[in-house]
Amino acid sequence: MSLHDSRPLAAAVAGPDQGRSPLILTWWAALWIGLFGNWPLWQRMAGMPDFDGARGTIFIAVFAGIVIMVLGALFSLLAWRVAVKPLIAILLLMTAPLAYFIGSYGVVIDSTMITNALQTDVRETRDLLGWGLVVHLVVIALLPLLWLWRQRVRDTRWFKRLGWNLASVALALLAGVGLAATRTADMASTLRNHKVLTKMVSPVNALWATGALAVQKTRTPKGPPQVVGADAHLAPRAAGTKPPLVLLVVGETARSANFALNGYDRPTNPELSQLPVLSYREVASCGTSTAASLPCMFSHLGREVFVDHPGNQETLLDVLQRAGLAVLWLDNQSGCKGVCDRVPNAQAINPARPDHPLPAGLCGSDGECFDEAMLHDLDARIAGLDPQRAARGVVLVMHQMGSHGPAYFKRTPDERKPFKPECRSSALQQCPIDQVRNAYDNTIAYTDHVLSQAIQWLGRQEGQFDPSLLYVSDHGESLGENNLFLHGMPYALAPKFQKHVPLVMWLPPATRQSQRLDEACLKKRLDMPLSHDGLYHTVLSLSGVQTALYRKDWDWVAACRQSRIEAAAPATPQ
C-alpha cells in the first residue's frame, strides 16, 4: 500500500478531525479578552482603597468572572462557523487599542469619546501612536489571532448551532447572576459609587457607546439646521462710537488651575499679568471634550438643555451674520465641529496658497502650525471681509491648538519653553510628573504670549473699531491626578480639572465707555460662578446684536452695564 493510500486508514484509526466548535472559540475569546484585554480595569480596581484586603481580592475575582460571563454570552451569539473567526478578530483588534488608551491615560469609553475618535484628524492621531500601542496590538490581538486562524471550525446544522448558542447565552447569564448574588452588597455599592468601572469593560464599552451614538444620530433632524434668532438685528449705535471688533479666542485644553492670573504658583502668565485684563476664576465648561463643548458653547440653549437636545440648530455665528456683522472663523485645529459651516472660515495655513507663506518658524515640517500663525496678516484678512458688513462690526473667532495633548511639547516653539525639562513623549505615564507639568505649563505660557500679541493687534485697531477680547477654553485637562491624563471623562464623573476653565477679557477704556461698562463692577465679579452658558449672550451684547434669544442673566458683563443716559446724543444709523 502506498503512502497516499494509507492516509484514509490512518484517519479511520485516529478518528476524523472535525475541528473545534465555534462556541469553544468564542469562550476562549471571552476568557482572553476578559482577563488580558481588560487589564486596566483590574489594575484600577486593585489600586482602589475599597478593594483592599482579602474581601476586596475576592470581589475583584467575582467581578472578573461576571465580566467573562457577560462577554461569553455576547460572543456566543457570534458562534457560527463562517462568521466566528472574522468577528473574533474584529473584537480582538478593537480591544487591544482600548486597553492601551484606557491603561495609559485613564480615559473611559462613552459616546462622546467615540465622537472624539471619529473627529480626530491625522495630526492628533499621530500624537497618540507609540510603541505601547504596538505592544498591545501584538500581545492582545495578533498572538491569539495567529492561534485562532490555525484552528479548524466544526460544521453543524444551523438549527442545532442556534440551539447550542442560545443555551450558551442562557447558561452564561445564569452563571453571571449567580456570581453577582454571592456579593450582592459589594456589587450594589460598587456600581453606585464607581460607575466609571462599567465604562472600562472592553469591548462592551465601545460597542455600547457606538450604538448609543448611532441612536443619537437618528434622533437628529435631517436637512438644514433650524433657524434661530430670525429677529436678530443691530442696535442703533450712539453718535461718535465706532463699530465693534470682538476677538473671541477659543482655547484648547487649558485648565484654570494652571493660570497664574488665577492664583497658580508658577509664572505662566508673564505678559497678561502686565496688561489690564480681567481673569474670571470660577468658570465651568459645557463638556470635557472639544466635540461636546464647542457646539454647546455656540448654542443659546445652555448646557442642561443642550446635552439632551436632538435638534440641529443654527449657532451664534449664524445669528451674528444674520444681524449684518462680518464674521470670520480661523482654525488651527481639527475643525469647528459644524459651528462655522455657514460663515467665512479658514485654516491658519492654507496649503492651496503657496504664494502666501507664513513667516519661518511658525509651522513645523509635519504641517502643524503654532497658534501665532493665526495672528499673521490679520489686517489683510479683515480687509478681505465684506466691507459693508465690516463697517457695521466684526466678530473674529480663533480656534487654538492651545494645550492639546498628549504631545504638549509640540505646541510651543523652542524659544518659548520657560519650564524645563519637559516631557518629550506622548506616553505621559512614562514621564516624571514634574516634566509632564513643565510641558503643559509651557503651553499655557505660550497661550499667554499669543493673547498678549492679539491684544496688541486689537490696540492698533482702535482708530477704526471699539475692540474687545474674550478668551475661554473649551475644557480642562487631567495631568496625572488620580492616575488620570488628558480629558473626555463623562461630565458627571469628571474631576474638576477637566471642567474648570480660564476666562480672560480685555475691554479697553473706549470700549467700556461705548458699552457703558463699569470697571469697578467688572473687577468685583472675578470670583462669581460662571459657565460656558454665558458665552453666546455676552458676544451678542458686546457686538451690539439684539434678539429675543438674548438672556441678560447669562451675559457675563450685563450686571455691570450702566443705564443709558436719557439725554444721550441721537443714534447713528447703521
PDB file of C-alpha atoms in Angstrom, residues 258-472:
ATOM      1  CA  ASN A 258      -2.582  76.445  35.827  1.00  0.00           C
ATOM      2  CA  PHE A 259      -3.171  80.139  35.146  1.00  0.00           C
ATOM      3  CA  ALA A 260      -1.021  82.430  37.287  1.00  0.00           C
ATOM      4  CA  LEU A 261      -3.779  85.038  36.871  1.00  0.00           C
ATOM      5  CA  ASN A 262      -5.988  82.684  38.877  1.00  0.00           C
ATOM      6  CA  GLY A 263      -3.529  82.009  41.686  1.00  0.00           C
ATOM      7  CA  TYR A 264      -1.235  79.326  40.246  1.00  0.00           C
ATOM      8  CA  ASP A 265       2.179  79.486  41.897  1.00  0.00           C
ATOM      9  CA  ARG A 266       4.168  79.376  38.631  1.00  0.00           C
ATOM     10  CA  PRO A 267       4.609  82.370  36.273  1.00  0.00           C
ATOM     11  CA  THR A 268       2.513  81.034  33.408  1.00  0.00           C
ATOM     12  CA  ASN A 269       1.053  84.470  32.579  1.00  0.00           C
ATOM     13  CA  PRO A 270       4.062  86.804  32.475  1.00  0.00           C
ATOM     14  CA  GLU A 271       2.661  89.035  29.705  1.00  0.00           C
ATOM     15  CA  LEU A 272      -1.049  89.137  30.526  1.00  0.00           C
ATOM     16  CA  SER A 273      -0.243  89.938  34.134  1.00  0.00           C
ATOM     17  CA  GLN A 274       1.212  93.228  32.866  1.00  0.00           C
ATOM     18  CA  LEU A 275      -1.958  94.112  30.946  1.00  0.00           C
ATOM     19  CA  PRO A 276      -5.343  95.401  32.192  1.00  0.00           C
ATOM     20  CA  VAL A 277      -7.185  92.122  31.698  1.00  0.00           C
ATOM     21  CA  LEU A 278      -9.972  90.544  33.710  1.00  0.00           C
ATOM     22  CA  SER A 279      -9.469  86.882  34.621  1.00  0.00           C
ATOM     23  CA  TYR A 280     -12.506  85.056  35.945  1.00  0.00           C
ATOM     24  CA  ARG A 281     -11.599  82.242  38.316  1.00  0.00           C
ATOM     25  CA  GLU A 282     -14.731  80.089  38.638  1.00  0.00           C
ATOM     26  CA  VAL A 283     -15.864  79.143  35.150  1.00  0.00           C
ATOM     27  CA  ALA A 284     -17.404  75.768  34.257  1.00  0.00           C
ATOM     28  CA  SER A 285     -17.244  74.234  30.790  1.00  0.00           C
ATOM     29  CA  CYS A 286     -20.090  72.729  28.755  1.00  0.00           C
ATOM     30  CA  GLY A 287     -18.274  69.427  28.404  1.00  0.00           C
ATOM     31  CA  THR A 288     -14.966  67.655  28.848  1.00  0.00           C
ATOM     32  CA  SER A 289     -14.030  67.381  25.172  1.00  0.00           C
ATOM     33  CA  THR A 290     -13.976  69.625  22.132  1.00  0.00           C
ATOM     34  CA  ALA A 291     -16.681  67.604  20.393  1.00  0.00           C
ATOM     35  CA  ALA A 292     -19.012  68.112  23.364  1.00  0.00           C
ATOM     36  CA  SER A 293     -18.093  71.649  24.398  1.00  0.00           C
ATOM     37  CA  LEU A 294     -17.659  73.533  21.137  1.00  0.00           C
ATOM     38  CA  PRO A 295     -21.206  73.115  19.753  1.00  0.00           C
ATOM     39  CA  CYS A 296     -22.618  73.747  23.230  1.00  0.00           C
ATOM     40  CA  MET A 297     -20.618  76.958  23.663  1.00  0.00           C
ATOM     41  CA  PHE A 298     -22.105  78.408  20.479  1.00  0.00           C
ATOM     42  CA  SER A 299     -25.679  77.369  21.297  1.00  0.00           C
ATOM     43  CA  HIS A 300     -28.192  79.601  23.073  1.00  0.00           C
ATOM     44  CA  LEU A 301     -29.688  76.641  24.941  1.00  0.00           C
ATOM     45  CA  GLY A 302     -27.216  76.287  27.797  1.00  0.00           C
ATOM     46  CA  ARG A 303     -25.625  73.022  28.869  1.00  0.00           C
ATOM     47  CA  GLU A 304     -28.555  71.469  30.759  1.00  0.00           C
ATOM     48  CA  VAL A 305     -30.844  71.667  27.732  1.00  0.00           C
ATOM     49  CA  PHE A 306     -28.210  71.207  25.027  1.00  0.00           C
ATOM     50  CA  VAL A 307     -26.911  67.821  26.192  1.00  0.00           C
ATOM     51  CA  ASP A 308     -30.323  66.205  25.664  1.00  0.00           C
ATOM     52  CA  HIS A 309     -31.444  68.310  22.709  1.00  0.00           C
ATOM     53  CA  PRO A 310     -31.777  66.299  19.487  1.00  0.00           C
ATOM     54  CA  GLY A 311     -32.180  69.315  17.239  1.00  0.00           C
ATOM     55  CA  ASN A 312     -29.875  70.603  14.537  1.00  0.00           C
ATOM     56  CA  GLN A 313     -29.868  74.344  15.105  1.00  0.00           C
ATOM     57  CA  GLU A 314     -28.017  77.383  13.848  1.00  0.00           C
ATOM     58  CA  THR A 315     -25.186  78.684  16.005  1.00  0.00           C
ATOM     59  CA  LEU A 316     -24.182  82.037  17.444  1.00  0.00           C
ATOM     60  CA  LEU A 317     -22.176  82.762  14.291  1.00  0.00           C
ATOM     61  CA  ASP A 318     -25.267  82.370  12.099  1.00  0.00           C
ATOM     62  CA  VAL A 319     -27.150  84.859  14.263  1.00  0.00           C
ATOM     63  CA  LEU A 320     -24.300  87.382  14.186  1.00  0.00           C
ATOM     64  CA  GLN A 321     -24.081  87.102  10.422  1.00  0.00           C
ATOM     65  CA  ARG A 322     -27.867  87.450  10.034  1.00  0.00           C
ATOM     66  CA  ALA A 323     -27.735  90.659  12.060  1.00  0.00           C
ATOM     67  CA  GLY A 324     -25.368  92.122   9.462  1.00  0.00           C
ATOM     68  CA  LEU A 325     -21.939  91.710  11.048  1.00  0.00           C
ATOM     69  CA  ALA A 326     -18.827  90.399   9.313  1.00  0.00           C
ATOM     70  CA  VAL A 327     -17.895  87.030  10.826  1.00  0.00           C
ATOM     71  CA  LEU A 328     -14.689  85.044  10.333  1.00  0.00           C
ATOM     72  CA  TRP A 329     -13.542  81.767  11.914  1.00  0.00           C
ATOM     73  CA  LEU A 330      -9.805  80.971  11.902  1.00  0.00           C
ATOM     74  CA  ASP A 331      -8.865  77.426  12.836  1.00  0.00           C
ATOM     75  CA  ASN A 332      -5.575  75.943  13.971  1.00  0.00           C
ATOM     76  CA  GLN A 333      -7.046  72.620  14.989  1.00  0.00           C
ATOM     77  CA  SER A 334      -9.190  69.780  13.680  1.00  0.00           C
ATOM     78  CA  GLY A 335     -12.160  71.915  12.642  1.00  0.00           C
ATOM     79  CA  CYS A 336     -15.085  73.766  14.152  1.00  0.00           C
ATOM     80  CA  LYS A 337     -17.388  70.723  14.696  1.00  0.00           C
ATOM     81  CA  GLY A 338     -20.061  72.317  12.475  1.00  0.00           C
ATOM     82  CA  VAL A 339     -20.120  75.642  14.325  1.00  0.00           C
ATOM     83  CA  CYS A 340     -18.637  77.679  11.456  1.00  0.00           C
ATOM     84  CA  ASP A 341     -20.035  75.805   8.448  1.00  0.00           C
ATOM     85  CA  ARG A 342     -22.156  78.696   7.165  1.00  0.00           C
ATOM     86  CA  VAL A 343     -19.821  81.635   7.782  1.00  0.00           C
ATOM     87  CA  PRO A 344     -16.440  82.528   6.242  1.00  0.00           C
ATOM     88  CA  ASN A 345     -13.795  80.251   7.739  1.00  0.00           C
ATOM     89  CA  ALA A 346     -10.173  79.404   7.068  1.00  0.00           C
ATOM     90  CA  GLN A 347      -7.291  77.362   8.416  1.00  0.00           C
ATOM     91  CA  ALA A 348      -4.283  79.092   9.963  1.00  0.00           C
ATOM     92  CA  ILE A 349      -2.266  77.863   7.000  1.00  0.00           C
ATOM     93  CA  ASN A 350      -3.686  77.376   3.528  1.00  0.00           C
ATOM     94  CA  PRO A 351      -1.769  74.708   1.563  1.00  0.00           C
ATOM     95  CA  ALA A 352      -3.536  75.894  -1.584  1.00  0.00           C
ATOM     96  CA  ARG A 353      -1.783  79.263  -1.315  1.00  0.00           C
ATOM     97  CA  PRO A 354       1.962  78.545  -1.638  1.00  0.00           C
ATOM     98  CA  ASP A 355       2.351  82.134  -2.817  1.00  0.00           C
ATOM     99  CA  HIS A 356       1.265  83.348   0.622  1.00  0.00           C
ATOM    100  CA  PRO A 357       3.574  81.533   3.052  1.00  0.00           C
ATOM    101  CA  LEU A 358       3.755  82.118   6.774  1.00  0.00           C
ATOM    102  CA  PRO A 359       6.935  83.511   8.322  1.00  0.00           C
ATOM    103  CA  ALA A 360       9.668  80.987   9.057  1.00  0.00           C
ATOM    104  CA  GLY A 361       9.330  79.221  12.377  1.00  0.00           C
ATOM    105  CA  LEU A 362       5.536  79.378  12.649  1.00  0.00           C
ATOM    106  CA  CYS A 363       4.988  75.895  11.198  1.00  0.00           C
ATOM    107  CA  GLY A 364       6.830  72.615  11.585  1.00  0.00           C
ATOM    108  CA  SER A 365       7.842  70.115   8.944  1.00  0.00           C
ATOM    109  CA  ASP A 366       4.841  67.959   9.870  1.00  0.00           C
ATOM    110  CA  GLY A 367       2.426  70.686   8.760  1.00  0.00           C
ATOM    111  CA  GLU A 368       1.333  71.706  12.253  1.00  0.00           C
ATOM    112  CA  CYS A 369       1.496  75.436  12.970  1.00  0.00           C
ATOM    113  CA  PHE A 370       1.872  77.282  16.240  1.00  0.00           C
ATOM    114  CA  ASP A 371      -1.055  79.438  17.310  1.00  0.00           C
ATOM    115  CA  GLU A 372       0.772  82.649  16.398  1.00  0.00           C
ATOM    116  CA  ALA A 373       0.095  81.686  12.768  1.00  0.00           C
ATOM    117  CA  MET A 374      -3.500  82.842  13.238  1.00  0.00           C
ATOM    118  CA  LEU A 375      -2.243  86.353  14.040  1.00  0.00           C
ATOM    119  CA  HIS A 376      -0.304  86.611  10.791  1.00  0.00           C
ATOM    120  CA  ASP A 377      -1.687  89.100   8.255  1.00  0.00           C
ATOM    121  CA  LEU A 378      -4.873  89.745  10.213  1.00  0.00           C
ATOM    122  CA  ASP A 379      -5.235  93.193   8.659  1.00  0.00           C
ATOM    123  CA  ALA A 380      -5.470  91.591   5.224  1.00  0.00           C
ATOM    124  CA  ARG A 381      -7.992  89.045   6.464  1.00  0.00           C
ATOM    125  CA  ILE A 382     -10.217  91.799   7.872  1.00  0.00           C
ATOM    126  CA  ALA A 383      -9.837  93.809   4.671  1.00  0.00           C
ATOM    127  CA  GLY A 384     -10.975  90.746   2.735  1.00  0.00           C
ATOM    128  CA  LEU A 385     -14.336  90.612   4.505  1.00  0.00           C
ATOM    129  CA  ASP A 386     -17.498  92.147   3.080  1.00  0.00           C
ATOM    130  CA  PRO A 387     -16.812  95.914   3.509  1.00  0.00           C
ATOM    131  CA  GLN A 388     -20.458  96.766   4.208  1.00  0.00           C
ATOM    132  CA  ARG A 389     -20.631  94.177   6.954  1.00  0.00           C
ATOM    133  CA  ALA A 390     -17.238  95.130   8.361  1.00  0.00           C
ATOM    134  CA  ALA A 391     -18.395  98.744   8.590  1.00  0.00           C
ATOM    135  CA  ARG A 392     -21.122  97.562  10.987  1.00  0.00           C
ATOM    136  CA  GLY A 393     -18.755  95.436  13.069  1.00  0.00           C
ATOM    137  CA  VAL A 394     -16.574  92.319  13.028  1.00  0.00           C
ATOM    138  CA  VAL A 395     -16.588  89.152  15.117  1.00  0.00           C
ATOM    139  CA  LEU A 396     -13.383  87.164  14.661  1.00  0.00           C
ATOM    140  CA  VAL A 397     -13.047  83.706  16.223  1.00  0.00           C
ATOM    141  CA  MET A 398      -9.691  81.964  16.637  1.00  0.00           C
ATOM    142  CA  HIS A 399      -9.728  78.260  17.490  1.00  0.00           C
ATOM    143  CA  GLN A 400      -6.420  77.380  19.111  1.00  0.00           C
ATOM    144  CA  MET A 401      -4.312  74.264  19.133  1.00  0.00           C
ATOM    145  CA  GLY A 402      -3.528  75.536  22.629  1.00  0.00           C
ATOM    146  CA  SER A 403      -2.605  72.819  25.112  1.00  0.00           C
ATOM    147  CA  HIS A 404      -3.817  69.853  23.101  1.00  0.00           C
ATOM    148  CA  GLY A 405      -2.276  66.662  24.452  1.00  0.00           C
ATOM    149  CA  PRO A 406      -0.693  64.301  24.878  1.00  0.00           C
ATOM    150  CA  ALA A 407       2.157  65.839  22.840  1.00  0.00           C
ATOM    151  CA  TYR A 408       2.237  69.108  24.786  1.00  0.00           C
ATOM    152  CA  PHE A 409       5.868  69.675  23.798  1.00  0.00           C
ATOM    153  CA  LYS A 410       4.817  70.106  20.163  1.00  0.00           C
ATOM    154  CA  ARG A 411       2.573  73.079  20.914  1.00  0.00           C
ATOM    155  CA  THR A 412       5.310  75.550  21.827  1.00  0.00           C
ATOM    156  CA  PRO A 413       8.294  76.946  19.903  1.00  0.00           C
ATOM    157  CA  ASP A 414      11.721  76.020  21.283  1.00  0.00           C
ATOM    158  CA  GLU A 415      12.396  79.620  22.297  1.00  0.00           C
ATOM    159  CA  ARG A 416       9.207  79.743  24.392  1.00  0.00           C
ATOM    160  CA  LYS A 417       9.729  76.944  26.896  1.00  0.00           C
ATOM    161  CA  PRO A 418      10.337  78.590  30.284  1.00  0.00           C
ATOM    162  CA  PHE A 419       9.788  75.374  32.230  1.00  0.00           C
ATOM    163  CA  LYS A 420      12.403  72.653  31.787  1.00  0.00           C
ATOM    164  CA  PRO A 421      12.984  69.783  31.486  1.00  0.00           C
ATOM    165  CA  GLU A 422       9.734  68.916  29.776  1.00  0.00           C
ATOM    166  CA  CYS A 423       8.206  65.600  28.805  1.00  0.00           C
ATOM    167  CA  ARG A 424       9.081  64.979  25.150  1.00  0.00           C
ATOM    168  CA  SER A 425       6.834  61.959  24.730  1.00  0.00           C
ATOM    169  CA  SER A 426       3.173  61.287  24.059  1.00  0.00           C
ATOM    170  CA  ALA A 427       3.322  58.438  26.586  1.00  0.00           C
ATOM    171  CA  LEU A 428       2.724  60.772  29.532  1.00  0.00           C
ATOM    172  CA  GLN A 429       2.587  57.950  32.058  1.00  0.00           C
ATOM    173  CA  GLN A 430       6.234  57.159  31.264  1.00  0.00           C
ATOM    174  CA  CYS A 431       7.465  60.688  32.083  1.00  0.00           C
ATOM    175  CA  PRO A 432       8.107  62.068  35.583  1.00  0.00           C
ATOM    176  CA  ILE A 433       5.031  64.009  36.575  1.00  0.00           C
ATOM    177  CA  ASP A 434       7.003  67.250  37.028  1.00  0.00           C
ATOM    178  CA  GLN A 435       8.160  67.006  33.399  1.00  0.00           C
ATOM    179  CA  VAL A 436       4.564  66.491  32.262  1.00  0.00           C
ATOM    180  CA  ARG A 437       3.590  69.640  34.150  1.00  0.00           C
ATOM    181  CA  ASN A 438       6.513  71.546  32.661  1.00  0.00           C
ATOM    182  CA  ALA A 439       5.433  70.622  29.134  1.00  0.00           C
ATOM    183  CA  TYR A 440       1.825  71.557  29.885  1.00  0.00           C
ATOM    184  CA  ASP A 441       2.711  74.810  31.639  1.00  0.00           C
ATOM    185  CA  ASN A 442       4.817  75.784  28.633  1.00  0.00           C
ATOM    186  CA  THR A 443       1.643  75.625  26.529  1.00  0.00           C
ATOM    187  CA  ILE A 444      -0.149  77.922  28.982  1.00  0.00           C
ATOM    188  CA  ALA A 445       2.754  80.385  28.907  1.00  0.00           C
ATOM    189  CA  TYR A 446       2.674  80.295  25.102  1.00  0.00           C
ATOM    190  CA  THR A 447      -1.069  80.959  25.080  1.00  0.00           C
ATOM    191  CA  ASP A 448      -0.303  83.916  27.353  1.00  0.00           C
ATOM    192  CA  HIS A 449       2.074  85.237  24.675  1.00  0.00           C
ATOM    193  CA  VAL A 450      -0.432  84.673  21.847  1.00  0.00           C
ATOM    194  CA  LEU A 451      -3.171  86.518  23.751  1.00  0.00           C
ATOM    195  CA  SER A 452      -0.799  89.377  24.533  1.00  0.00           C
ATOM    196  CA  GLN A 453       0.077  89.668  20.841  1.00  0.00           C
ATOM    197  CA  ALA A 454      -3.635  89.573  19.962  1.00  0.00           C
ATOM    198  CA  ILE A 455      -4.320  92.427  22.391  1.00  0.00           C
ATOM    199  CA  GLN A 456      -1.522  94.465  20.822  1.00  0.00           C
ATOM    200  CA  TRP A 457      -3.095  93.932  17.400  1.00  0.00           C
ATOM    201  CA  LEU A 458      -6.513  94.930  18.741  1.00  0.00           C
ATOM    202  CA  GLY A 459      -4.993  98.060  20.226  1.00  0.00           C
ATOM    203  CA  ARG A 460      -3.869  99.106  16.741  1.00  0.00           C
ATOM    204  CA  GLN A 461      -7.480  98.849  15.524  1.00  0.00           C
ATOM    205  CA  GLU A 462      -8.869 101.417  17.972  1.00  0.00           C
ATOM    206  CA  GLY A 463      -8.865 104.119  15.337  1.00  0.00           C
ATOM    207  CA  GLN A 464     -11.478 102.182  13.353  1.00  0.00           C
ATOM    208  CA  PHE A 465     -13.204  99.904  15.879  1.00  0.00           C
ATOM    209  CA  ASP A 466     -14.135  99.542  19.525  1.00  0.00           C
ATOM    210  CA  PRO A 467     -12.190  96.323  20.165  1.00  0.00           C
ATOM    211  CA  SER A 468     -12.608  93.666  22.840  1.00  0.00           C
ATOM    212  CA  LEU A 469     -11.111  90.256  23.517  1.00  0.00           C
ATOM    213  CA  LEU A 470     -12.675  87.195  25.080  1.00  0.00           C
ATOM    214  CA  TYR A 471     -10.598  84.095  25.749  1.00  0.00           C
ATOM    215  CA  VAL A 472     -12.168  80.943  27.136  1.00  0.00           C
TER     216      VAL A 472
END
